Amino acid sequence: MAEDIYGTRNPGAGGETHQTASGDTPVLTTQQGIPVADDQNSLKVGPRGPTLLDDFHLREKLFHFDHERIPERVVHARGFGVHGYFEATESLSDLTRADPFQTAGQRTPVFVRFSTVAGAKGSPDLPRDVRGFAVKFYTQEGNWDLVGNNIPVFFIQDAIKFPDLIHAAKPAPDRGFPQAQTAHDNFWDFITLSPESMHMIMWAMSDRAIPRSLRFMEGFGVHTFRFINAEGKSSFVKFHWKPKLGLQSVLWNEALKINGADPDFHRRDLWDAVDSGQPPEWELGVQVFDEAFADEFEFDILDPTKIIPEERIPVRIIGRMVLDNNVQNFFAETEQVAFCTQNVVPGIGFTNDPLLQGRNFSYLDTQLKRLGGPNFTHIPVNAPRCPVHNFQQDGHMAMRNPVGRANYEPNSWGAQGGPRESPERGYPHAAVAESGETRQIRAETFADHYSQARQFFVSQTPIEQKHMGDALVFELSKVERLDIRERMVGHLRNIDQGLAKTVATGLGLTSMPTALQPARPVITDLPPSDALSMLKRPLPRFEGRKFGLLMSDGADAALFKALTEAIKAEGAIFEVIAPHIGGVTLSDGVAQPAGQKIDGGPSVLYDAVAILVSEEGAAMLSKDKTAKDFVNDAFAHCKFIAHTASAAVLLEKAGVAEDMDEGFFALAAPGDAQTFVEACRAIRLWAREMTVDLDAAALK
Ligand code: HDE
């Protein structure tokens, strides 16, 4: 045989890929612990002969590889998990006996998995979609899973419709597409035939569905739950997570481009923040209320398509959650984590929300399919961090079986007889009187589908309303059937006539479709709620945001220093983008490494940009398409742009000029950096959007 050019012929033959154990390096073994001599070549009869079954290492390696995948989640397949802790800021023992809320300062470990809903495991991070926000509290009295979303309502009111909703949203069964998006006929067909989804649709078409970062989203428990105190008294509760760094989303055009530039945008952002010691933090808030409020409130508190506005019942902050610990292994933790809504601890209870009740069946059921047996609670990420004693035994992969002779109770084996129930410590179900005929029926009190959809819309700022109109036009313009498009506009007429008109115009409808008949008269005077808008809550600082600094050789060292110091003082970070990944040499001769080559660092990856270039650098970059796109996109996406005077030619070739609006910041002296960074707290120069978008003209 010819020379072994890959150097892999025989162990000990000097092949480069044979890395033999020595010193502290562990010896490679099979799963059975048998040391392996050769991991490069299978066992053959002669160098070119057939492979032998005797090669148990080869067979085991392939067997294991062939079985690496488990079924992905039927929804929320794409997700990202991180560990942390919850810290109570006050005792809630008067309201609930739930362990995490007993003492101020008490910490409970948590594992959180964020996710998209519709896309497969390998889909991009930034489709327009709801985000899952699932929190597992490892309490001293067992695991409590608060499996929520970043939107406080849901599409449907009854679990029996969930398979239909998801089928309609996911790829069509004949063609297997479109993937990870709702801009298609089946989704909008189902939605427009399900008026109960209208409130959720308003949220899903808002910027909430394209978050800039998982760190900048709210989370909601959605359903009404119960708090139950030590005396057995129960109150109703809704859960809210509020991000300490404020709320922020991207523009739709950015989302489209981010998905191409970095399909892992959200997970990378979260990993990097945790890894670099900037753990994201949320406050946990509750809205607590009683039967009297439930009776007087104009909507049913069991209806998961309704919120209770914060202005009606303020959100009381009861603790904070810090996510400070990345997983060690994605599969072991993020993929295998099994959230179950029915995992509640003493002090937390369910209500009769029909969606919640269906979920309480579905989550346990789905784990059996995904994790392959009833012992998924033995997997470390799912295992409670408190004592577990019972007589359940055996099954696939059992890691923990009862010890001793007794595997049943009652028994008369005395102290060896195993655990016993405890009426005092055991989980107390809320004592609730129930009555009624068994019927397949939807409560009359669930029949109002438009009033809160309207309230959400009128609570938004004009630019947020514009984005909702744009989103509806985009999604519906991908719907092929005209009758579905028209039906949606018919619904919108019950929500807001202006929105209906914008969408009809955007779709080019020749006449206004008739409004659909609402089951209940729409309440048109629900007061706007500022808490529903993202932009009505300005950021105190641009903390946690990322600046993109487009640089060239010869960039002014003093300005670079001033800018990066101002960025750091703000609690933000930056990345240098350069013509070459090797970085640039600053005006003082110091080498500055780059994080991205220009082709890999488009401005959509950053919250604000600065162009720090020499005259020669600007001249060179002004010939480069990606550099021009960098500037042009930053402008189109309403970002604040700082630039040195020498950047003029690049700005010009990118089709922008510093006097176009107040979103440009000249960096002439080091003091200018601070002014620029502070201006960025407005997130974007929203006024610019009206000058760069064709659809904006229709609104004027
Ligand atoms: Fe889920 N959902 N869901 N869901 N859901 C699942 O459970 C289901 C609903 C949510 O990161 C599945 O383990 C039904 C509302 C999140 O692992 C499955 C109904 C809300 C996650 C399931 C709903 C959610 C899931 C798929 C209607 C917000 C990801 C894999 C009755 C409050 C958890 C799994 C993770 C996952 C069923 C509706 C949130 C199939 C039947 C409402 C965040 O069991």
XYZ file of C-alpha atoms and ligand atoms in Angstrom, residues 73-76 79 113-115 131-134 147-149 151 153-154 156 158-160 162-163 220-223 304 334 337-339 354-356 358-359 362-364 366-367 370, ligand 1:
88
model
C -39.894 18.378 22.045
C -43.101 18.476 19.993
C -43.210 22.202 20.782
C -40.457 24.412 22.232
C -34.218 26.047 23.712
C -34.944 26.964 29.835
C -35.845 29.626 27.275
C -37.232 28.486 23.953
C -40.661 32.534 23.775
C -40.905 29.850 26.445
C -39.724 30.865 29.908
C -39.696 27.701 32.021
C -43.596 26.736 32.867
C -44.412 30.114 31.385
C -43.964 32.252 28.291
C -46.403 36.691 26.663
C -51.901 35.166 27.430
C -52.335 32.204 25.122
C -56.604 29.114 22.921
C -59.121 24.849 26.042
C -56.379 22.209 25.907
C -58.382 20.191 23.396
C -53.661 22.638 21.364
C -52.810 19.894 18.837
C -45.396 35.204 32.775
C -46.985 32.177 34.425
C -50.040 32.932 32.216
C -52.649 30.970 34.181
C -55.938 32.153 29.757
C -30.914 21.645 28.432
C -34.644 18.781 31.435
C -38.268 17.748 31.897
C -40.627 20.498 32.969
C -59.000 24.368 31.253
C -55.688 24.980 29.521
C -53.725 24.412 32.713
C -54.819 19.841 30.042
C -51.187 20.811 30.468
C -49.563 16.595 28.725
C -46.186 17.417 30.241
C -45.784 14.191 32.209
C -44.505 13.890 26.858
C -41.532 13.123 29.120
C -38.853 11.955 25.054
Fe -46.658 23.839 26.599
N -45.932 21.984 26.117
N -48.527 23.163 26.204
N -47.423 25.701 26.937
N -44.844 24.519 26.964
C -44.644 21.638 26.153
O -43.807 19.680 27.106
C -48.892 21.876 26.062
C -48.724 26.057 26.917
C -44.497 25.756 27.435
O -38.353 24.266 28.022
C -44.427 20.176 25.943
O -41.781 18.958 27.784
C -50.310 21.768 25.966
C -48.925 27.336 27.523
C -43.072 25.859 27.570
O -38.792 22.131 28.195
C -45.854 19.618 25.844
C -50.791 23.036 26.066
C -47.679 27.738 27.913
C -42.570 24.621 27.167
C -46.678 20.867 25.981
C -49.659 23.913 26.223
C -46.761 26.717 27.538
C -43.700 23.821 26.800
C -43.506 19.803 24.838
C -52.223 23.514 25.983
C -47.305 29.056 28.591
C -41.114 24.211 27.057
C -42.236 19.310 25.506
C -53.066 22.932 26.936
C -47.888 29.221 29.887
C -40.595 23.605 28.317
C -42.533 19.291 26.907
C -39.116 23.307 28.168
C -43.608 22.492 26.367
C -48.010 20.824 25.973
C -49.800 25.323 26.289
C -45.368 26.857 27.771
C -46.167 18.834 24.597
C -51.089 20.476 25.789
C -50.260 28.058 27.723
C -42.284 27.068 28.041
O -46.137 18.747 26.896
